[in-house]
Short mmCIF file of C-alpha atoms in Angstrom, two decimals:
data_model
loop_
_atom_site.label_atom_id
_atom_site.label_comp_id
_atom_site.label_asym_id
_atom_site.label_seq_id
_atom_site.Cartn_x
_atom_site.Cartn_y
_atom_site.Cartn_z
CA MET A 27 8.51 14.40 27.24
CA ASP A 28 8.77 11.94 30.43
CA TYR A 29 12.52 12.77 32.46
CA THR A 30 12.18 9.67 35.09
CA TYR A 31 15.23 8.82 37.05
CA LYS A 32 15.34 5.40 38.35
CA ALA A 33 17.84 5.63 40.91
CA PRO A 34 8.86 8.37 56.70
CA SER A 35 6.21 8.66 60.07
CA PHE A 36 5.22 10.80 57.68
CA HIS A 37 3.05 13.81 58.39
CA ILE A 38 -0.07 13.52 55.99
CA PHE A 39 -1.35 16.55 54.86
CA SER A 40 -4.80 16.86 56.29
CA LEU A 41 -7.39 19.66 54.89
CA GLU A 42 -9.01 19.68 57.66
CA LYS A 43 -6.17 20.73 60.12
CA VAL A 44 -5.17 23.43 57.63
CA ALA A 45 -8.70 24.88 57.20
CA VAL A 46 -8.85 24.73 61.32
CA LYS A 47 -5.11 26.61 61.59
CA LEU A 48 -6.27 28.96 58.57
CA ILE A 49 -9.28 30.06 60.42
CA ARG A 50 -7.49 30.35 63.75
CA SER A 51 -4.88 32.48 62.34
CA MET A 52 -7.44 34.70 60.70
CA THR A 53 -8.39 35.49 64.17
CA PHE A 54 -5.46 37.42 64.68
CA CYS A 55 -5.93 41.39 63.81
CA VAL A 56 -3.81 42.42 61.10
CA GLY A 57 -1.81 45.42 61.74
CA LEU A 58 1.89 44.65 63.35
CA MET A 59 4.76 46.84 62.61
CA THR A 60 6.34 45.24 59.64
CA VAL A 61 10.00 44.63 59.35
CA GLY A 62 11.49 47.35 56.96
CA LEU A 63 13.05 45.89 53.62
CA SER A 64 13.53 47.89 50.65
CA SER A 65 10.87 49.19 48.52
CA SER A 66 12.03 47.22 45.84
CA VAL A 67 10.17 43.87 47.63
CA THR A 68 6.76 42.85 47.26
CA MET A 69 5.38 42.00 50.71
CA ALA A 70 2.20 40.02 52.08
CA ALA A 71 -0.15 41.18 54.87
CA PRO A 72 1.37 39.71 58.14
CA LEU A 73 -0.86 38.47 60.92
CA TYR A 74 -0.27 39.25 64.57
CA ASN A 75 0.96 36.38 67.06
CA GLU A 76 1.07 36.75 70.98
CA THR A 77 5.12 35.90 70.49
CA GLY A 78 5.81 38.53 68.66
CA LYS A 79 8.31 36.55 66.71
CA ILE A 80 8.40 36.56 63.10
CA ILE A 81 9.40 33.67 60.21
CA ILE A 82 9.73 35.55 56.69
CA LEU A 83 9.44 33.90 53.75
CA ILE A 84 11.07 34.83 50.62
CA ASN A 85 9.63 33.73 47.75
CA PRO A 86 12.65 33.62 44.74
CA ASN A 87 10.47 34.49 41.77
CA SER A 88 8.19 37.81 41.35
CA ASN A 89 4.65 36.07 41.40
CA ALA A 90 2.78 37.68 44.35
CA LYS A 91 -0.35 35.91 43.99
CA ALA A 92 2.57 32.81 44.52
CA THR A 93 3.77 34.86 47.77
CA ALA A 94 0.51 34.81 49.49
CA SER A 95 -0.46 31.52 48.74
CA MET A 96 2.47 30.04 50.06
CA THR A 97 2.92 32.73 53.17
CA ASP A 98 -0.84 31.15 53.72
CA LEU A 99 0.14 27.22 53.99
CA ALA A 100 3.45 28.41 56.40
CA ARG A 101 0.12 30.06 58.51
CA ALA A 102 -1.64 27.04 58.56
CA GLU A 103 1.70 25.37 60.19
CA THR A 104 2.43 28.34 62.84
CA ALA A 105 -0.78 29.76 63.94
CA GLY A 106 -0.59 31.32 67.39
CA VAL A 107 3.17 30.52 67.62
CA VAL A 108 4.98 32.65 65.26
CA MET A 109 3.60 35.31 62.43
CA VAL A 110 4.80 34.78 58.54
CA GLU A 111 5.62 37.52 56.83
CA GLY A 112 5.91 36.62 52.78
CA TYR A 113 8.55 38.76 50.24
CA SER A 114 8.23 38.76 46.85
CA ASN A 115 12.05 38.52 44.58
CA ASP A 116 10.49 41.63 42.56
CA GLY A 117 13.56 41.46 40.11
CA ALA A 118 13.12 37.84 38.92
CA PRO A 119 11.05 35.68 36.81
CA PRO A 120 7.36 35.15 37.59
CA LEU A 121 8.42 31.54 37.91
CA LEU A 122 11.86 29.61 37.74
CA THR A 123 12.33 26.95 35.57
CA THR A 124 16.11 26.51 34.76
CA PRO A 125 19.59 26.55 37.00
CA LYS A 126 20.13 30.05 35.14
CA ASP A 127 16.87 31.54 36.66
CA MET A 128 17.59 29.94 40.12
CA GLU A 129 21.00 31.07 40.20
CA ASP A 130 20.33 34.80 39.05
CA ALA A 131 17.35 34.74 41.98
CA ALA A 132 19.80 33.79 44.78
CA SER A 133 21.45 37.52 45.15
CA GLY A 134 18.17 39.16 45.67
CA VAL A 135 17.16 36.03 48.06
CA VAL A 136 20.09 36.65 50.09
CA ARG A 137 19.85 40.80 50.04
CA ILE A 138 15.81 40.31 51.15
CA GLY A 139 17.03 37.65 54.18
CA VAL A 140 20.05 39.65 55.40
CA GLU A 141 17.97 42.95 55.69
CA ALA A 142 15.32 41.07 57.39
CA ALA A 143 17.42 39.18 59.86
CA MET A 144 18.57 42.64 61.07
CA ASP A 145 15.06 42.84 63.06
CA GLU A 146 15.47 41.62 66.24
CA ARG A 147 11.99 39.55 66.22
CA VAL A 148 12.76 37.71 63.07
CA SER A 149 13.63 33.94 64.41
CA ALA A 150 13.87 31.76 60.93
CA ILE A 151 13.88 32.25 57.32
CA ILE A 152 12.51 30.45 54.61
CA VAL A 153 13.37 29.86 51.13
CA SER A 154 10.38 29.28 49.19
CA ALA A 155 11.65 27.29 46.21
CA PHE A 156 11.92 24.14 45.85
CA SER A 157 15.93 24.28 44.55
CA ASP A 158 17.04 26.54 47.27
CA PRO A 159 18.52 29.20 45.72
CA GLY A 160 20.55 31.32 47.52
CA LEU A 161 20.39 29.02 50.91
CA GLU A 162 23.62 28.11 51.78
CA GLU A 163 24.90 31.69 51.21
CA LEU A 164 21.86 33.16 53.29
CA ARG A 165 22.78 30.91 56.30
CA SER A 166 26.61 32.10 55.92
CA LYS A 167 25.62 35.95 56.33
CA VAL A 168 23.08 35.86 58.94
CA LYS A 169 22.90 34.08 63.11
CA ILE A 170 19.36 32.88 62.47
CA PRO A 171 18.40 29.62 61.00
CA VAL A 172 17.31 29.54 57.40
CA PHE A 173 14.99 26.44 56.01
CA GLY A 174 15.05 25.76 52.19
CA ILE A 175 11.51 24.35 51.21
CA GLY A 176 13.56 21.94 48.84
CA GLU A 177 15.38 20.32 51.62
CA ALA A 178 12.89 20.07 54.67
CA VAL A 179 10.47 18.32 52.13
CA PHE A 180 13.26 15.73 51.28
CA HIS A 181 13.81 15.07 54.86
CA GLU A 182 10.13 14.97 55.51
CA ALA A 183 9.38 12.57 52.87
CA ALA A 184 12.04 10.07 53.70
CA LEU A 185 11.35 10.13 57.18
CA ASN A 186 11.60 5.86 58.30
CA GLY A 187 13.06 4.80 55.03
CA ARG A 188 9.55 5.99 52.89
CA ALA A 189 10.41 5.62 49.28
CA PHE A 190 9.43 8.66 47.20
CA GLY A 191 9.14 10.56 44.01
CA ILE A 192 8.61 14.00 42.64
CA VAL A 193 6.41 15.66 40.54
CA THR A 194 7.23 18.87 38.74
CA VAL A 195 6.22 21.41 36.03
CA THR A 196 9.71 22.46 34.94
CA PRO A 197 11.00 19.99 32.48
CA ASP A 198 14.71 21.25 32.63
CA GLU A 199 17.06 18.56 32.03
CA SER A 200 19.92 20.14 34.12
CA LEU A 201 17.50 21.43 37.33
CA ILE A 202 15.93 17.65 37.30
CA ARG A 203 19.33 15.94 37.60
CA SER A 204 19.92 18.62 40.58
CA PHE A 205 17.15 16.69 42.11
CA ARG A 206 18.65 13.08 42.43
CA GLU A 207 22.10 14.77 43.28
CA LYS A 208 20.03 16.68 46.27
CA ALA A 209 18.44 13.05 46.79
CA ILE A 210 22.38 11.71 47.40
CA SER A 211 23.81 14.90 49.09
CA LEU A 212 20.78 14.27 51.62
CA GLY A 213 21.59 10.40 51.88
CA TYR A 214 18.13 9.28 50.13
CA GLU A 215 19.91 7.97 47.08
CA LYS A 216 18.21 4.44 47.51
CA GLN A 217 14.45 5.91 48.49
CA TYR A 218 14.34 8.29 45.82
CA ARG A 219 12.26 7.03 42.80
CA GLY A 220 12.47 9.55 39.87
CA THR A 221 10.75 12.54 38.99
CA ARG A 222 7.52 13.32 36.89
CA VAL A 223 7.05 15.94 34.70
CA THR A 224 4.18 17.48 33.35
CA PRO A 225 3.71 18.21 29.45
CA GLY A 226 3.22 21.90 28.22
CA ASP A 227 4.60 24.91 29.25
CA PRO A 228 4.82 25.20 32.64
CA ILE A 229 4.46 29.00 32.79
CA GLU A 230 1.37 28.76 31.11
CA LEU A 231 0.37 25.70 33.14
CA VAL A 232 0.49 27.37 36.58
CA LYS A 233 -2.18 30.17 35.23
CA SER A 234 -4.92 27.94 35.33
CA PRO A 235 -5.34 25.98 38.59
CA GLU A 236 -7.76 23.48 37.37
CA ALA A 237 -5.69 22.83 34.48
CA LEU A 238 -2.28 22.43 36.79
CA ASP A 239 -4.38 19.99 39.02
CA ALA A 240 -5.58 18.12 35.81
CA ALA A 241 -1.57 17.61 34.78
CA LEU A 242 0.07 17.04 38.39
CA ALA A 243 -2.50 14.38 39.09
CA LYS A 244 -1.42 12.22 36.18
CA ALA A 245 2.16 12.45 37.10
CA VAL A 246 1.10 11.90 40.65
CA LYS A 247 -0.59 8.25 39.66
CA VAL A 248 2.41 7.70 37.43
CA SER A 249 4.51 8.18 40.07
CA ILE A 250 2.66 5.93 42.70
CA GLU A 251 2.22 2.95 40.13
CA GLU A 252 4.63 2.94 37.87
CA ASP A 253 7.76 4.56 40.14
CA GLY A 254 6.49 2.74 43.56
CA ALA A 255 6.53 5.97 45.33
CA GLU A 256 4.96 5.82 48.85
CA ALA A 257 4.95 9.67 49.40
CA VAL A 258 5.14 12.02 46.39
CA ILE A 259 7.07 15.39 46.62
CA MET A 260 5.51 18.23 44.75
CA GLY A 261 8.26 19.72 43.18
CA GLY A 262 7.44 23.69 43.48
CA GLY A 263 6.34 26.22 45.83
CA PRO A 264 3.70 27.54 43.49
CA LEU A 265 2.76 23.80 43.46
CA SER A 266 1.15 23.77 47.31
CA ALA A 267 -1.86 24.39 46.65
CA SER A 268 -2.56 22.47 44.37
CA ALA A 269 -1.48 19.05 46.33
CA VAL A 270 -3.79 20.40 48.94
CA ARG A 271 -6.51 19.98 46.45
CA LEU A 272 -5.35 16.55 45.11
CA GLN A 273 -4.65 15.27 48.19
CA PRO A 274 -8.02 13.41 48.31
CA GLN A 275 -7.73 11.55 45.69
CA PHE A 276 -4.73 9.96 46.77
CA ASP A 277 -3.97 7.54 49.83
CA VAL A 278 0.08 8.15 49.15
CA PRO A 279 0.94 11.40 50.95
CA LEU A 280 1.60 14.31 48.64
CA VAL A 281 3.84 15.86 50.82
CA VAL A 282 3.92 20.19 50.40
CA ALA A 283 7.12 21.57 50.72
CA VAL A 284 6.64 24.73 51.97
CA SER A 285 4.40 23.17 54.78
CA ALA A 286 7.28 21.04 55.97
CA ALA A 287 9.66 23.98 55.70
CA ALA A 288 7.23 25.48 58.15
CA ARG A 289 6.77 23.04 60.67
CA ALA A 290 10.87 22.39 61.19
CA ALA A 291 10.70 26.15 61.78
CA VAL A 292 8.57 26.34 64.09
CA LYS A 293 10.19 23.56 65.88
CA GLU A 294 13.56 24.77 66.11
CA ILE A 295 12.12 28.35 67.75
CA GLN A 296 10.41 26.30 70.46
CA LYS A 297 13.39 24.56 70.74
CA ASN A 298 15.37 27.39 71.32
CA LYS A 299 12.92 29.37 73.50
#
């Protein structure tokens, strides 16, 4: 089923830029002492940076591979400025596909974030799921900036009045309605061109990068050609790697939510030096 709701200078994702930044980040040595979170949380290995500052990336689901992938994408934007440590929410499902999944994951996100913020080196937190579960509650409980990848990517996609669409793998109607509600709440209702959903079981789809890329490419094409999107948001943290792989096929920028949030976090940290 296809769910479509009818209703800017934009940072174009550059594969070359990502490759250079990843190479730079890998030159830093592994082994800096990590934030002491509870043993029920899985963490992606940190990389050293000269400032000693840390961004915590929280994956609200329990998929450790997705956490590692999203952490690497964030590090590509922060290399040499701040370290990124990624944590999985081990009590959650491996993929969040319904509003109830998001609601249930929020408590784990808040717990991880509150514990992480006790370390004075932690300068910002990223909630790395498109629906930003637990974002507002976590913001109310810590004194450092907290960024949701969903919120951040809407801001970046809509820069300078650009029309944008969303592609995602999760067909839940109430979840998709929430995307429109977010666009409205952020002031982007007139720019929002709707959401296109890939067919099939999303849990099975994300297991195969090749199948995921093929399905997302079709959805992106429809968003551009039929909905008039001038930028397309990949609606989900686990879809970020696909966006990087698919970008060369499209002139329209595919907006990577994790990268948008990482850039926003770096900007805030540098502003508060």
